[in-house]
Amino acid sequence: MLPGVLVPPLFEQSWPEGKSRFIQLGHVVDDVVVAAERWVAAFGVGPFHVLPAVGQRARYGEGEQVIRLQVAVAQAGPVQIELIQQHCETPSIFWEWSRGGTFAFHQIATVTSDYDGKVAGLRKLGYSVVAESLAGSFRVAYVDTAAEFGFYAEIVESTPRFLEQVRATSETCAGWDGSDPVRLLTRGGYRVPEERR
């Protein structure tokens, strides 16, 4: 460190300006609960909000399919950490990245109010959309930037509902007191995982 230069603590840097504001780092894992517990232990990030596994309709390659996914999310400063577990063997951008017991960094996400323009801009640069979510109240495209950057670019359409979900997670994590670091979400709140023996 240079004398007289103050460096902000990790995860406390000012919000970056630019064409893309990255809001999320996504990882494909074999077990979202185990992966969340390891993130908490190693980095102190939490609490992780573990959503139930659900079928999600998506366009992949030339066709459409339903894949059963489960995600866990926690906020680490300006960036959300997403852990993704696929609960079926249906071909998908997640299944092809499974590493059998290890984390696989998969995607970096940006949110935009100009979804069509952002996707078109990346296509113009020569990148192709390899998958697109067809469910939910907002659109999500996965652009194949893996050959050049080592990960997919995820483009998320900015909607009030999506932003409210991100805000709620961020506020919970900002005020976290260390209790219940992994929370399995339920209709009435959450429960914690059973203690492993």
PDB file of N, CA and C in Angstrom, residues 58 60 65 67 69 86 88-98 106 130-131 152:
ATOM      1  N   ALA A  58     -37.180 -22.697 -19.803  1.00  0.00           N
ATOM      2  CA  ALA A  58     -36.112 -21.910 -20.428  1.00  0.00           C
ATOM      3  C   ALA A  58     -35.916 -22.345 -21.872  1.00  0.00           C
ATOM      4  N   TYR A  60     -33.144 -23.190 -24.499  1.00  0.00           N
ATOM      5  CA  TYR A  60     -31.737 -23.610 -24.494  1.00  0.00           C
ATOM      6  C   TYR A  60     -31.434 -24.247 -25.829  1.00  0.00           C
ATOM      7  N   GLN A  65     -37.278 -26.181 -22.580  1.00  0.00           N
ATOM      8  CA  GLN A  65     -37.278 -27.265 -21.610  1.00  0.00           C
ATOM      9  C   GLN A  65     -37.620 -26.722 -20.242  1.00  0.00           C
ATOM     10  N   ILE A  67     -36.192 -27.055 -16.398  1.00  0.00           N
ATOM     11  CA  ILE A  67     -35.107 -27.553 -15.551  1.00  0.00           C
ATOM     12  C   ILE A  67     -35.451 -27.244 -14.098  1.00  0.00           C
ATOM     13  N   LEU A  69     -34.325 -26.167 -10.684  1.00  0.00           N
ATOM     14  CA  LEU A  69     -33.210 -25.432 -10.099  1.00  0.00           C
ATOM     15  C   LEU A  69     -33.524 -25.010  -8.670  1.00  0.00           C
ATOM     16  N   GLN A  86     -28.647 -27.657  -9.851  1.00  0.00           N
ATOM     17  CA  GLN A  86     -29.634 -28.248 -10.744  1.00  0.00           C
ATOM     18  C   GLN A  86     -30.010 -29.617 -10.196  1.00  0.00           C
ATOM     19  N   CYS A  88     -31.865 -31.986 -11.703  1.00  0.00           N
ATOM     20  CA  CYS A  88     -32.239 -32.930 -12.758  1.00  0.00           C
ATOM     21  C   CYS A  88     -31.060 -33.029 -13.725  1.00  0.00           C
ATOM     22  N   GLU A  89     -31.148 -33.944 -14.664  1.00  0.00           N
ATOM     23  CA  GLU A  89     -30.055 -34.106 -15.627  1.00  0.00           C
ATOM     24  C   GLU A  89     -30.410 -33.568 -17.004  1.00  0.00           C
ATOM     25  N   THR A  90     -31.400 -32.706 -17.067  1.00  0.00           N
ATOM     26  CA  THR A  90     -31.790 -32.092 -18.327  1.00  0.00           C
ATOM     27  C   THR A  90     -30.648 -31.197 -18.826  1.00  0.00           C
ATOM     28  N   PRO A  91     -30.270 -31.334 -20.094  1.00  0.00           N
ATOM     29  CA  PRO A  91     -29.189 -30.471 -20.604  1.00  0.00           C
ATOM     30  C   PRO A  91     -29.520 -28.996 -20.407  1.00  0.00           C
ATOM     31  N   SER A  92     -28.542 -28.253 -19.910  1.00  0.00           N
ATOM     32  CA  SER A  92     -28.726 -26.826 -19.669  1.00  0.00           C
ATOM     33  C   SER A  92     -27.363 -26.175 -19.527  1.00  0.00           C
ATOM     34  N   ILE A  93     -27.340 -24.850 -19.446  1.00  0.00           N
ATOM     35  CA  ILE A  93     -26.067 -24.160 -19.231  1.00  0.00           C
ATOM     36  C   ILE A  93     -25.526 -24.410 -17.837  1.00  0.00           C
ATOM     37  N   PHE A  94     -26.379 -24.847 -16.925  1.00  0.00           N
ATOM     38  CA  PHE A  94     -25.919 -25.150 -15.570  1.00  0.00           C
ATOM     39  C   PHE A  94     -25.370 -26.579 -15.491  1.00  0.00           C
ATOM     40  N   TRP A  95     -26.097 -27.507 -16.097  1.00  0.00           N
ATOM     41  CA  TRP A  95     -25.679 -28.911 -16.031  1.00  0.00           C
ATOM     42  C   TRP A  95     -24.328 -29.114 -16.704  1.00  0.00           C
ATOM     43  N   GLU A  96     -24.091 -28.438 -17.806  1.00  0.00           N
ATOM     44  CA  GLU A  96     -22.829 -28.631 -18.534  1.00  0.00           C
ATOM     45  C   GLU A  96     -21.624 -28.087 -17.768  1.00  0.00           C
ATOM     46  N   TRP A  97     -21.869 -27.255 -16.746  1.00  0.00           N
ATOM     47  CA  TRP A  97     -20.771 -26.702 -15.956  1.00  0.00           C
ATOM     48  C   TRP A  97     -20.567 -27.412 -14.633  1.00  0.00           C
ATOM     49  N   SER A  98     -21.394 -28.429 -14.322  1.00  0.00           N
ATOM     50  CA  SER A  98     -21.239 -29.140 -13.055  1.00  0.00           C
ATOM     51  C   SER A  98     -19.858 -29.763 -13.002  1.00  0.00           C
ATOM     52  N   HIS A 106     -19.699 -19.412 -12.753  1.00  0.00           N
ATOM     53  CA  HIS A 106     -20.540 -19.625 -13.924  1.00  0.00           C
ATOM     54  C   HIS A 106     -20.926 -18.346 -14.650  1.00  0.00           C
ATOM     55  N   VAL A 130     -27.276 -18.069 -25.412  1.00  0.00           N
ATOM     56  CA  VAL A 130     -27.363 -19.533 -25.389  1.00  0.00           C
ATOM     57  C   VAL A 130     -28.544 -20.034 -24.580  1.00  0.00           C
ATOM     58  N   ALA A 131     -29.117 -19.194 -23.742  1.00  0.00           N
ATOM     59  CA  ALA A 131     -30.291 -19.589 -22.967  1.00  0.00           C
ATOM     60  C   ALA A 131     -31.044 -18.335 -22.554  1.00  0.00           C
ATOM     61  N   TYR A 152     -20.345 -16.902 -18.329  1.00  0.00           N
ATOM     62  CA  TYR A 152     -21.465 -16.349 -19.073  1.00  0.00           C
ATOM     63  C   TYR A 152     -21.765 -14.937 -18.562  1.00  0.00           C
TER      64      TYR A 152
END
